[in-house]
């Protein structure tokens, strides 16, 4: 009740301010001045930070923005996400060579390797075929992570999924199937034809300095008991080849300070200043959802992002870091919008930490998504209505309410006696609530519309406009003077700023604007 009263009071104050035309004119003037004062940053990017929200379509961003504000007892619509403050915004087209709506493997191959491919394949061109091992040879494509490593930079991946999952896998692996996590997942024909699993390629293909996520069961032999879940046989090792890739990884780092950790205590004890390599695998498979995470046992995405940056940024040549909010996608597949939106807010907090730890004069930062989901933001809810609540005051023609967020398909399709469920006494804000869906499916599907690309830092203006998703790594590589196109290497960098870590002029004005809005809502 207190929260409801607070939101109502804030909404009333907001309406009073917003009824004055000068309120909106002032906001517009601030935005205009920000646009007019914007100067192109044409420096060579020493560092590249790529934040990827798996499944984070425009509807997800909008809904998460509102949720973020409502978690702070505000109406929510006026909230500014960290990614909202980026001065350059574009769109990426996400279709694959063979499908109108993509998966995370083909899209990751596009935005990391710069080549569009086919559904379910990782790090391969479209000449390869899903699940056909023999189609791999000669069709491998390398990623911007490898281009950065070849240029002498430190590289890392941070994810909330297993580190062998589609998104991180495309940065280092070449596989005709995204599901070949360990050798036990390879069909006999693939084994006979010499294909290798994604987990083994994590060690063999590119020397990655920071590897943080889940997936430890794909790294150890069958019969290996998981240290966190010793009584759960499904959490134990999965490998049939008897290899322990964790101990192999450690042995490969002779002469370097390399740490492997699987729990919060050991992770916190890792000193970034003295650590050269870090592998942190916190779960047998994917990490827990943010709403299920126990802070005493597992660090947040913000904390893992910070640790990774502090380790990588010691390299005077700079770094490339991929940070994935991977469970946004999985929340959507389950049609649990609450889970997906809280994961998105968590990713936005990690973006804020990334900006805090880096200098915009030398760090190109991107926030984007691989694809969207079949999520709709609908009805005519009042201002400040819970984004996870009913789409009041409008009922359907069946005289039943529906939620503001719904899915085009998924497990939420439930019709009994030709009627939808009556949700008037259902807690639709619960993390367990499954949103209603138009078509029945066990798992909700991706969406096919363009996704946003937010950019700031050196050459960020190259990301404006509408582009093929495969354009992204080429633009990032050009900005950093890595890969094949090194024309930007001749650029003379601007004098170093005396205000490292201070925001762009646009962000300063945006912060003032947010402060004005917050004052109106207090």
Short mmCIF file of C-alpha atoms in Angstrom, two decimals:
data_model
loop_
_atom_site.label_atom_id
_atom_site.label_comp_id
_atom_site.label_asym_id
_atom_site.label_seq_id
_atom_site.Cartn_x
_atom_site.Cartn_y
_atom_site.Cartn_z
CA UNK A 1 0.00 0.00 0.00
CA UNK A 2 2.84 2.39 0.82
CA UNK A 3 4.39 1.85 -2.60
CA UNK A 4 1.04 2.45 -4.29
CA UNK A 5 0.52 5.67 -2.31
CA UNK A 6 4.05 6.82 -3.18
CA UNK A 7 3.54 6.15 -6.86
CA UNK A 8 0.18 7.94 -6.82
CA UNK A 9 1.66 10.98 -5.06
CA UNK A 10 4.60 11.05 -7.49
CA UNK A 11 2.20 10.78 -10.40
CA UNK A 12 0.18 13.72 -9.11
CA UNK A 13 3.27 15.89 -8.71
CA UNK A 14 4.42 14.82 -12.15
CA UNK A 15 1.11 15.76 -13.72
CA UNK A 16 1.24 19.22 -12.13
CA UNK A 17 4.71 19.84 -13.55
CA UNK A 18 3.88 18.34 -16.91
CA UNK A 19 0.72 20.41 -17.34
CA UNK A 20 2.97 23.43 -17.69
CA UNK A 21 4.15 23.76 -21.33
CA UNK A 22 7.42 25.25 -20.11
CA UNK A 23 8.32 21.91 -18.53
CA UNK A 24 8.44 20.24 -21.94
CA UNK A 25 10.02 23.22 -23.66
CA UNK A 26 12.82 23.18 -21.12
CA UNK A 27 13.46 19.49 -21.68
CA UNK A 28 13.50 20.05 -25.42
CA UNK A 29 15.95 22.94 -25.10
CA UNK A 30 18.30 20.78 -23.06
CA UNK A 31 18.14 18.00 -25.64
CA UNK A 32 18.71 20.48 -28.45
CA UNK A 33 21.73 22.02 -26.75
CA UNK A 34 23.13 18.55 -26.19
CA UNK A 35 22.77 17.74 -29.87
CA UNK A 36 24.27 21.07 -30.95
CA UNK A 37 27.26 20.77 -28.61
CA UNK A 38 28.07 17.21 -29.59
CA UNK A 39 31.55 16.81 -31.06
CA UNK A 40 32.76 13.80 -32.97
CA UNK A 41 35.29 11.69 -31.12
CA UNK A 42 37.61 10.49 -33.87
CA UNK A 43 40.29 9.00 -31.64
CA UNK A 44 41.55 5.46 -32.13
CA UNK A 45 39.72 3.25 -29.64
CA UNK A 46 42.20 1.69 -27.27
CA UNK A 47 39.45 -0.40 -25.68
CA UNK A 48 36.18 -1.91 -26.88
CA UNK A 49 33.34 -2.76 -24.50
CA UNK A 50 30.49 -4.67 -26.12
CA UNK A 51 27.40 -5.19 -23.96
CA UNK A 52 24.95 -7.66 -25.46
CA UNK A 53 21.43 -8.15 -24.14
CA UNK A 54 20.35 -11.53 -25.47
CA UNK A 55 16.75 -11.07 -26.58
CA UNK A 56 16.71 -7.38 -25.57
CA UNK A 57 14.37 -5.92 -28.19
CA UNK A 58 12.97 -2.40 -28.13
CA UNK A 59 9.88 -3.49 -26.18
CA UNK A 60 12.10 -5.11 -23.56
CA UNK A 61 14.19 -1.95 -23.22
CA UNK A 62 11.09 0.24 -22.81
CA UNK A 63 9.49 -2.10 -20.28
CA UNK A 64 12.75 -2.46 -18.32
CA UNK A 65 13.12 1.32 -18.24
CA UNK A 66 9.69 1.61 -16.63
CA UNK A 67 10.44 -1.24 -14.22
CA UNK A 68 13.71 0.40 -13.20
CA UNK A 69 11.84 3.57 -12.26
CA UNK A 70 9.05 1.71 -10.50
CA UNK A 71 11.60 -0.19 -8.43
CA UNK A 72 12.62 3.27 -7.20
CA UNK A 73 8.98 4.11 -6.37
CA UNK A 74 8.53 6.39 -9.37
CA UNK A 75 5.99 6.20 -12.16
CA UNK A 76 8.73 4.79 -14.38
CA UNK A 77 8.05 6.09 -17.88
CA UNK A 78 10.34 9.09 -17.47
CA UNK A 79 13.24 6.98 -16.15
CA UNK A 80 16.55 7.19 -18.02
CA UNK A 81 18.50 3.97 -18.45
CA UNK A 82 22.27 4.21 -18.67
CA UNK A 83 22.09 3.01 -22.26
CA UNK A 84 19.61 5.82 -22.98
CA UNK A 85 22.37 8.37 -22.39
CA UNK A 86 24.51 7.11 -25.28
CA UNK A 87 24.75 9.87 -27.90
CA UNK A 88 24.58 7.67 -30.99
CA UNK A 89 21.83 5.19 -31.74
CA UNK A 90 21.28 2.98 -34.77
CA UNK A 91 19.40 -0.12 -35.80
CA UNK A 92 20.67 -3.54 -36.84
CA UNK A 93 18.82 -5.94 -39.14
CA UNK A 94 18.91 -9.40 -37.59
CA UNK A 95 17.67 -11.88 -40.21
CA UNK A 96 19.93 -14.80 -41.09
CA UNK A 97 20.84 -16.13 -44.52
CA UNK A 98 18.28 -18.92 -44.20
CA UNK A 99 15.65 -17.61 -41.75
CA UNK A 100 13.58 -14.47 -41.41
CA UNK A 101 13.81 -14.59 -37.61
CA UNK A 102 17.21 -15.56 -36.14
CA UNK A 103 18.69 -17.44 -33.24
CA UNK A 104 21.55 -16.38 -30.99
CA UNK A 105 24.21 -18.41 -32.80
CA UNK A 106 23.73 -16.90 -36.24
CA UNK A 107 23.35 -13.40 -34.83
CA UNK A 108 26.47 -13.74 -32.68
CA UNK A 109 28.38 -14.82 -35.77
CA UNK A 110 27.15 -11.63 -37.46
CA UNK A 111 27.92 -9.04 -34.76
CA UNK A 112 31.17 -10.71 -33.67
CA UNK A 113 32.59 -12.18 -36.89
CA UNK A 114 31.13 -9.73 -39.39
CA UNK A 115 29.48 -12.40 -41.56
CA UNK A 116 25.82 -13.42 -41.72
CA UNK A 117 25.26 -17.14 -41.41
CA UNK A 118 22.64 -19.84 -40.93
CA UNK A 119 20.50 -20.72 -37.95
CA UNK A 120 22.24 -22.63 -35.12
CA UNK A 121 25.80 -22.42 -36.49
CA UNK A 122 28.62 -20.65 -34.66
CA UNK A 123 31.65 -18.95 -36.18
CA UNK A 124 30.98 -20.28 -39.68
CA UNK A 125 29.88 -18.70 -42.94
CA UNK A 126 26.54 -19.43 -44.58
CA UNK A 127 28.25 -22.10 -46.71
CA UNK A 128 28.11 -24.33 -43.63
CA UNK A 129 25.05 -26.37 -42.71
CA UNK A 130 23.34 -26.81 -39.37
CA UNK A 131 24.61 -29.97 -37.68
CA UNK A 132 26.72 -31.10 -40.65
CA UNK A 133 30.30 -31.47 -39.47
CA UNK A 134 31.84 -31.84 -42.92
CA UNK A 135 30.47 -28.41 -43.89
CA UNK A 136 32.72 -26.72 -41.32
CA UNK A 137 36.07 -27.11 -43.05
CA UNK A 138 37.08 -24.02 -44.98
CA UNK A 139 34.06 -22.03 -43.80
CA UNK A 140 35.45 -20.83 -40.46
CA UNK A 141 35.27 -17.10 -39.75
CA UNK A 142 37.11 -15.34 -36.93
CA UNK A 143 35.74 -12.82 -34.46
CA UNK A 144 36.63 -9.33 -33.34
CA UNK A 145 37.83 -10.90 -30.08
CA UNK A 146 40.52 -12.74 -32.05
CA UNK A 147 41.32 -9.63 -34.11
CA UNK A 148 41.89 -7.74 -30.87
CA UNK A 149 44.03 -10.52 -29.41
CA UNK A 150 46.13 -10.66 -32.59
CA UNK A 151 46.68 -6.91 -32.22
CA UNK A 152 48.16 -7.43 -28.75
CA UNK A 153 45.13 -6.48 -26.70
CA UNK A 154 43.80 -8.39 -23.71
CA UNK A 155 40.43 -10.06 -24.30
CA UNK A 156 37.62 -11.42 -22.18
CA UNK A 157 34.07 -12.73 -22.06
CA UNK A 158 31.56 -12.29 -19.24
CA UNK A 159 28.12 -13.88 -19.42
CA UNK A 160 25.19 -14.91 -17.26
CA UNK A 161 24.83 -18.12 -19.29
CA UNK A 162 27.27 -20.99 -19.72
CA UNK A 163 30.48 -19.76 -21.36
CA UNK A 164 29.93 -22.34 -24.12
CA UNK A 165 26.56 -20.83 -25.03
CA UNK A 166 25.88 -19.35 -28.47
CA UNK A 167 26.84 -15.73 -27.77
CA UNK A 168 30.23 -16.25 -26.11
CA UNK A 169 30.95 -19.29 -28.30
CA UNK A 170 30.91 -17.21 -31.48
CA UNK A 171 33.82 -15.18 -30.13
CA UNK A 172 36.17 -18.19 -30.11
CA UNK A 173 34.57 -21.32 -31.63
CA UNK A 174 33.61 -22.75 -35.03
CA UNK A 175 30.81 -25.28 -34.79
CA UNK A 176 28.13 -26.59 -37.13
CA UNK A 177 25.90 -26.88 -34.07
CA UNK A 178 25.65 -24.44 -31.19
CA UNK A 179 24.60 -27.40 -29.00
CA UNK A 180 27.91 -29.28 -29.21
CA UNK A 181 28.90 -27.99 -25.76
CA UNK A 182 31.07 -30.97 -24.79
CA UNK A 183 32.35 -33.99 -26.67
CA UNK A 184 29.40 -35.99 -25.33
CA UNK A 185 27.09 -33.77 -27.38
CA UNK A 186 28.84 -34.59 -30.66
CA UNK A 187 27.05 -37.20 -32.79
CA UNK A 188 29.22 -40.16 -33.88
CA UNK A 189 29.44 -38.84 -37.45
CA UNK A 190 30.83 -35.51 -36.23
CA UNK A 191 33.40 -37.26 -34.07
CA UNK A 192 34.48 -39.46 -36.96
CA UNK A 193 34.83 -36.44 -39.23
CA UNK A 194 37.09 -34.64 -36.74
CA UNK A 195 34.80 -31.96 -35.33
CA UNK A 196 35.54 -30.80 -31.80
CA UNK A 197 33.23 -29.53 -29.08
CA UNK A 198 32.86 -25.89 -28.10
CA UNK A 199 34.32 -26.31 -24.59
CA UNK A 200 37.59 -27.72 -25.94
CA UNK A 201 37.78 -24.90 -28.48
CA UNK A 202 37.58 -22.45 -25.58
CA UNK A 203 41.08 -23.62 -24.67
CA UNK A 204 42.57 -24.25 -28.08
CA UNK A 205 41.44 -21.50 -30.45
CA UNK A 206 42.21 -18.17 -28.78
CA UNK A 207 44.12 -17.33 -25.62
CA UNK A 208 41.37 -15.54 -23.63
CA UNK A 209 42.44 -13.72 -20.49
CA UNK A 210 39.10 -13.53 -18.66
CA UNK A 211 36.35 -16.15 -18.87
CA UNK A 212 33.41 -15.61 -16.51
CA UNK A 213 30.02 -17.33 -16.51
CA UNK A 214 28.70 -20.85 -15.99
CA UNK A 215 29.22 -24.18 -17.73
CA UNK A 216 31.70 -26.06 -15.55
CA UNK A 217 30.01 -29.43 -16.21
CA UNK A 218 31.16 -29.29 -19.83
CA UNK A 219 34.76 -28.92 -18.68
CA UNK A 220 35.17 -32.06 -16.57
CA UNK A 221 34.96 -35.85 -17.13
CA UNK A 222 31.87 -37.93 -16.45
CA UNK A 223 31.91 -39.03 -12.85
CA UNK A 224 33.32 -35.71 -11.62
CA UNK A 225 31.20 -34.54 -8.69
CA UNK A 226 30.23 -30.88 -8.82
CA UNK A 227 31.71 -28.98 -5.84
CA UNK A 228 28.53 -27.00 -5.24
CA UNK A 229 25.90 -29.66 -5.90
CA UNK A 230 27.58 -32.97 -4.96
CA UNK A 231 24.26 -34.83 -4.62
CA UNK A 232 22.99 -33.80 -8.07
CA UNK A 233 24.24 -36.19 -10.79
CA UNK A 234 23.04 -33.84 -13.55
CA UNK A 235 25.44 -31.17 -12.27
CA UNK A 236 28.50 -33.38 -12.56
CA UNK A 237 31.01 -33.65 -15.38
CA UNK A 238 29.73 -34.40 -18.88
CA UNK A 239 32.87 -35.19 -20.84
CA UNK A 240 33.35 -38.67 -22.33
CA UNK A 241 36.99 -38.10 -23.33
CA UNK A 242 38.10 -38.03 -19.66
CA UNK A 243 39.70 -34.61 -20.13
CA UNK A 244 39.57 -32.05 -17.34
CA UNK A 245 39.67 -28.79 -19.27
CA UNK A 246 39.95 -26.70 -16.13
CA UNK A 247 43.21 -28.30 -15.03
CA UNK A 248 44.42 -28.24 -18.65
CA UNK A 249 43.68 -24.52 -18.83
CA UNK A 250 45.63 -23.87 -15.64
CA UNK A 251 48.60 -25.91 -16.86
CA UNK A 252 48.67 -23.90 -20.10
CA UNK A 253 49.34 -20.72 -18.12
CA UNK A 254 52.78 -21.61 -16.81
CA UNK A 255 54.70 -18.46 -15.89
CA UNK A 256 51.49 -16.44 -15.54
CA UNK A 257 49.21 -15.80 -12.60
CA UNK A 258 46.08 -17.76 -13.51
CA UNK A 259 43.14 -18.34 -11.19
CA UNK A 260 40.17 -20.68 -11.46
CA UNK A 261 37.25 -20.03 -9.07
CA UNK A 262 33.70 -21.32 -8.76
CA UNK A 263 32.32 -19.44 -5.74
CA UNK A 264 31.90 -15.93 -4.39
CA UNK A 265 34.55 -16.19 -1.69
CA UNK A 266 37.34 -17.21 -4.06
CA UNK A 267 36.17 -14.73 -6.68
CA UNK A 268 36.35 -11.83 -4.23
CA UNK A 269 39.86 -12.93 -3.26
CA UNK A 270 41.13 -12.55 -6.83
CA UNK A 271 43.35 -9.46 -7.01
CA UNK A 272 42.99 -7.87 -10.47
CA UNK A 273 46.31 -6.11 -10.12
CA UNK A 274 48.28 -9.35 -9.82
CA UNK A 275 46.08 -11.65 -11.95
CA UNK A 276 46.88 -12.33 -15.59
CA UNK A 277 44.16 -14.90 -16.29
CA UNK A 278 40.85 -15.66 -14.63
CA UNK A 279 38.35 -18.44 -15.28
CA UNK A 280 35.27 -18.18 -13.05
CA UNK A 281 32.52 -20.75 -13.58
CA UNK A 282 29.81 -20.24 -10.97
CA UNK A 283 27.29 -22.90 -12.07
CA UNK A 284 27.30 -26.27 -13.84
CA UNK A 285 25.16 -24.70 -16.57
CA UNK A 286 23.71 -21.20 -16.82
CA UNK A 287 23.86 -18.79 -13.90
CA UNK A 288 20.83 -18.17 -11.73
CA UNK A 289 18.34 -15.49 -12.70
CA UNK A 290 19.04 -12.18 -10.98
CA UNK A 291 15.85 -12.57 -8.90
CA UNK A 292 17.04 -16.02 -7.76
CA UNK A 293 20.70 -15.12 -7.22
CA UNK A 294 22.05 -15.39 -3.68
CA UNK A 295 24.45 -12.44 -3.29
CA UNK A 296 26.34 -14.37 -0.61
CA UNK A 297 27.16 -17.14 -3.09
CA UNK A 298 27.39 -15.53 -6.53
CA UNK A 299 28.51 -12.07 -7.70
CA UNK A 300 26.27 -9.86 -9.82
CA UNK A 301 26.86 -9.08 -13.48
CA UNK A 302 28.08 -5.64 -12.41
CA UNK A 303 30.66 -7.20 -10.12
CA UNK A 304 31.92 -9.70 -12.70
CA UNK A 305 32.11 -6.92 -15.29
CA UNK A 306 34.17 -4.79 -12.92
CA UNK A 307 36.59 -7.62 -12.13
CA UNK A 308 37.07 -8.36 -15.82
CA UNK A 309 37.77 -4.73 -16.73
CA UNK A 310 40.23 -4.28 -13.89
CA UNK A 311 42.19 -7.35 -15.03
CA UNK A 312 42.13 -6.47 -18.72
CA UNK A 313 42.85 -2.75 -18.49
CA UNK A 314 46.37 -3.35 -17.22
CA UNK A 315 47.44 -4.01 -20.83
CA UNK A 316 48.88 -0.76 -22.25
CA UNK A 317 47.58 -1.80 -25.69
CA UNK A 318 44.02 -1.95 -24.41
CA UNK A 319 41.35 -4.64 -24.35
CA UNK A 320 38.20 -6.10 -25.88
CA UNK A 321 35.47 -7.32 -23.53
CA UNK A 322 32.16 -8.97 -24.40
CA UNK A 323 29.57 -8.76 -21.61
CA UNK A 324 26.35 -10.68 -22.14
CA UNK A 325 23.10 -10.42 -20.21
CA UNK A 326 22.16 -13.84 -21.50
CA UNK A 327 19.22 -14.74 -19.30
CA UNK A 328 17.01 -11.93 -20.61
CA UNK A 329 16.39 -14.33 -23.47
CA UNK A 330 15.66 -17.29 -21.23
CA UNK A 331 13.17 -15.33 -19.16
CA UNK A 332 11.32 -14.46 -22.34
CA UNK A 333 11.36 -18.04 -23.61
CA UNK A 334 9.59 -19.02 -20.41
CA UNK A 335 7.20 -16.07 -20.89
CA UNK A 336 8.16 -14.78 -17.45
CA UNK A 337 8.42 -11.10 -18.19
CA UNK A 338 9.43 -10.21 -14.64
CA UNK A 339 12.52 -12.37 -14.92
CA UNK A 340 13.47 -10.95 -18.32
CA UNK A 341 13.02 -7.31 -17.26
CA UNK A 342 15.01 -7.66 -14.04
CA UNK A 343 17.82 -9.22 -16.10
CA UNK A 344 17.70 -6.19 -18.40
CA UNK A 345 17.94 -3.77 -15.48
CA UNK A 346 20.92 -5.79 -14.23
CA UNK A 347 22.64 -5.45 -17.60
CA UNK A 348 22.05 -1.70 -17.57
CA UNK A 349 23.72 -1.50 -14.17
CA UNK A 350 26.72 -3.33 -15.58
CA UNK A 351 26.84 -0.81 -18.43
CA UNK A 352 27.00 1.99 -15.86
CA UNK A 353 29.91 0.28 -14.13
CA UNK A 354 31.71 -0.13 -17.45
CA UNK A 355 31.42 3.59 -18.15
CA UNK A 356 32.60 4.42 -14.65
CA UNK A 357 35.77 2.34 -15.03
CA UNK A 358 36.78 3.53 -18.50
CA UNK A 359 37.61 6.79 -20.24
CA UNK A 360 35.27 7.75 -23.05
CA UNK A 361 38.11 9.40 -24.95
CA UNK A 362 39.73 6.02 -25.52
CA UNK A 363 36.98 3.42 -25.01
CA UNK A 364 34.32 2.58 -27.58
CA UNK A 365 31.27 1.20 -25.77
CA UNK A 366 28.35 -0.48 -27.51
CA UNK A 367 25.08 -1.79 -26.10
CA UNK A 368 22.97 -3.89 -28.42
CA UNK A 369 20.93 -7.09 -28.74
CA UNK A 370 21.13 -10.14 -30.92
CA UNK A 371 17.36 -10.31 -31.53
CA UNK A 372 14.05 -9.47 -29.89
CA UNK A 373 11.14 -11.58 -28.66
CA UNK A 374 7.44 -11.91 -29.41
CA UNK A 375 6.66 -9.51 -26.56
CA UNK A 376 3.95 -6.86 -26.89
CA UNK A 377 3.38 -3.73 -24.80
CA UNK A 378 -0.34 -3.16 -25.16
CA UNK A 379 -3.64 -1.78 -23.93
CA UNK A 380 -4.21 1.68 -22.47
CA UNK A 381 -2.70 1.58 -18.98
CA UNK A 382 -2.68 4.77 -16.93
CA UNK A 383 0.60 6.59 -16.38
CA UNK A 384 2.55 4.88 -13.61
CA UNK A 385 0.60 1.63 -13.91
CA UNK A 386 2.78 -1.33 -12.95
CA UNK A 387 4.55 -2.54 -16.07
CA UNK A 388 3.93 -6.07 -14.79
CA UNK A 389 0.31 -5.41 -13.88
CA UNK A 390 -3.02 -5.40 -15.69
CA UNK A 391 -3.60 -3.20 -18.71
CA UNK A 392 -6.30 -1.31 -16.85
CA UNK A 393 -8.88 0.07 -17.41
CA UNK A 394 -9.46 -1.87 -20.62
CA UNK A 395 -10.90 -5.39 -20.53
CA UNK A 396 -11.19 -7.74 -23.47
CA UNK A 397 -14.51 -8.37 -25.20
CA UNK A 398 -14.67 -11.51 -23.04
CA UNK A 399 -14.97 -9.14 -20.04
CA UNK A 400 -11.65 -10.32 -18.62
CA UNK A 401 -8.55 -8.24 -17.90
CA UNK A 402 -5.17 -8.78 -19.51
CA UNK A 403 -1.64 -7.73 -18.64
CA UNK A 404 0.21 -4.81 -20.19
CA UNK A 405 2.90 -7.23 -21.35
CA UNK A 406 1.85 -10.29 -23.34
CA UNK A 407 3.45 -12.68 -25.81
CA UNK A 408 2.54 -13.59 -29.36
CA UNK A 409 3.19 -17.23 -28.53
CA UNK A 410 4.48 -19.36 -25.68
CA UNK A 411 3.50 -21.48 -22.68
CA UNK A 412 1.07 -18.81 -21.44
CA UNK A 413 -1.61 -19.82 -23.96
CA UNK A 414 -4.32 -21.35 -21.75
CA UNK A 415 -7.92 -21.62 -22.90
CA UNK A 416 -10.51 -23.42 -20.74
CA UNK A 417 -14.10 -23.74 -21.93
CA UNK A 418 -13.28 -21.27 -24.70
CA UNK A 419 -12.23 -18.63 -22.15
CA UNK A 420 -8.94 -17.10 -21.04
CA UNK A 421 -7.93 -17.38 -17.39
CA UNK A 422 -9.33 -14.74 -15.07
CA UNK A 423 -6.28 -12.99 -13.59
CA UNK A 424 -8.08 -10.55 -11.29
CA UNK A 425 -6.87 -12.46 -8.24
CA UNK A 426 -3.52 -13.49 -9.70
CA UNK A 427 -0.26 -11.79 -8.70
CA UNK A 428 0.98 -10.92 -12.18
CA UNK A 429 4.04 -9.18 -10.69
CA UNK A 430 5.43 -12.45 -9.37
CA UNK A 431 8.65 -13.70 -10.88
CA UNK A 432 6.87 -17.00 -11.50
CA UNK A 433 3.92 -15.51 -13.39
CA UNK A 434 3.70 -16.65 -17.01
CA UNK A 435 2.21 -14.00 -19.29
CA UNK A 436 -0.70 -14.99 -21.52
CA UNK A 437 0.08 -15.80 -25.14
CA UNK A 438 -1.87 -15.89 -28.40
CA UNK A 439 -0.51 -19.19 -29.74
CA UNK A 440 0.47 -22.27 -27.71
CA UNK A 441 4.15 -23.21 -27.63
CA UNK A 442 6.28 -24.86 -24.98
CA UNK A 443 8.89 -22.13 -25.44
CA UNK A 444 8.16 -18.60 -26.66
CA UNK A 445 10.02 -17.56 -29.81
CA UNK A 446 12.31 -14.78 -30.90
CA UNK A 447 11.12 -11.72 -32.78
CA UNK A 448 12.51 -10.55 -36.09
CA UNK A 449 12.40 -6.73 -35.94
CA UNK A 450 15.53 -4.58 -35.94
CA UNK A 451 17.39 -4.14 -32.66
CA UNK A 452 18.91 -0.99 -31.20
CA UNK A 453 22.63 -0.22 -31.25
CA UNK A 454 23.71 2.35 -28.64
CA UNK A 455 27.26 3.70 -29.03
CA UNK A 456 29.63 6.17 -27.37
CA UNK A 457 33.36 6.82 -27.49
CA UNK A 458 35.85 6.89 -30.38
CA UNK A 459 34.13 6.70 -33.79
CA UNK A 460 30.77 5.92 -32.18
CA UNK A 461 29.08 7.96 -34.90
CA UNK A 462 29.82 5.10 -37.30
CA UNK A 463 26.99 3.17 -35.63
CA UNK A 464 24.25 5.65 -36.58
CA UNK A 465 21.65 4.61 -39.12
CA UNK A 466 20.26 1.25 -40.18
CA UNK A 467 22.84 -1.46 -40.87
CA UNK A 468 23.14 -5.17 -41.37
CA UNK A 469 24.07 -6.76 -38.05
CA UNK A 470 27.29 -8.00 -39.64
CA UNK A 471 28.42 -4.38 -40.00
CA UNK A 472 28.97 -3.96 -36.26
CA UNK A 473 32.34 -5.71 -35.78
CA UNK A 474 33.77 -4.01 -38.86
CA UNK A 475 32.86 -0.60 -37.46
CA UNK A 476 34.29 -1.48 -34.05
CA UNK A 477 37.46 -2.86 -35.59
CA UNK A 478 37.93 0.25 -37.75
CA UNK A 479 37.57 2.44 -34.66
CA UNK A 480 40.18 0.40 -32.80
CA UNK A 481 42.48 -0.01 -35.81
CA UNK A 482 42.42 -3.81 -35.63
CA UNK A 483 41.55 -6.45 -38.19
CA UNK A 484 41.90 -5.95 -41.93
CA UNK A 485 41.06 -2.25 -42.28
CA UNK A 486 43.76 -0.25 -40.49
CA UNK A 487 43.29 3.10 -42.23
CA UNK A 488 42.36 4.68 -38.92
CA UNK A 489 45.83 3.93 -37.53
CA UNK A 490 47.13 7.13 -39.08
CA UNK A 491 44.78 9.22 -36.96
CA UNK A 492 46.45 11.60 -34.50
CA UNK A 493 44.76 11.16 -31.15
CA UNK A 494 43.29 14.15 -29.35
CA UNK A 495 45.12 15.46 -26.27
CA UNK A 496 44.28 13.37 -23.21
CA UNK A 497 41.43 14.73 -21.15
CA UNK A 498 42.09 15.88 -17.60
CA UNK A 499 38.73 14.50 -16.61
CA UNK A 500 39.04 10.77 -17.20
CA UNK A 501 35.82 8.92 -16.51
CA UNK A 502 33.71 12.09 -16.87
CA UNK A 503 30.64 11.68 -19.08
CA UNK A 504 30.13 13.06 -22.55
CA UNK A 505 28.54 16.53 -22.76
CA UNK A 506 25.32 14.87 -23.84
CA UNK A 507 25.30 12.78 -20.69
CA UNK A 508 25.89 15.79 -18.47
CA UNK A 509 22.85 17.50 -19.91
CA UNK A 510 20.88 14.26 -19.71
CA UNK A 511 21.80 13.95 -16.04
CA UNK A 512 20.51 17.49 -15.45
CA UNK A 513 17.34 16.56 -17.26
CA UNK A 514 16.91 13.44 -15.15
CA UNK A 515 17.51 15.47 -12.00
CA UNK A 516 14.78 17.86 -13.06
CA UNK A 517 12.40 14.95 -13.63
CA UNK A 518 13.32 13.35 -10.34
CA UNK A 519 12.68 16.62 -8.49
CA UNK A 520 9.29 16.78 -10.13
CA UNK A 521 8.55 13.28 -8.92
CA UNK A 522 9.68 13.69 -5.32
#
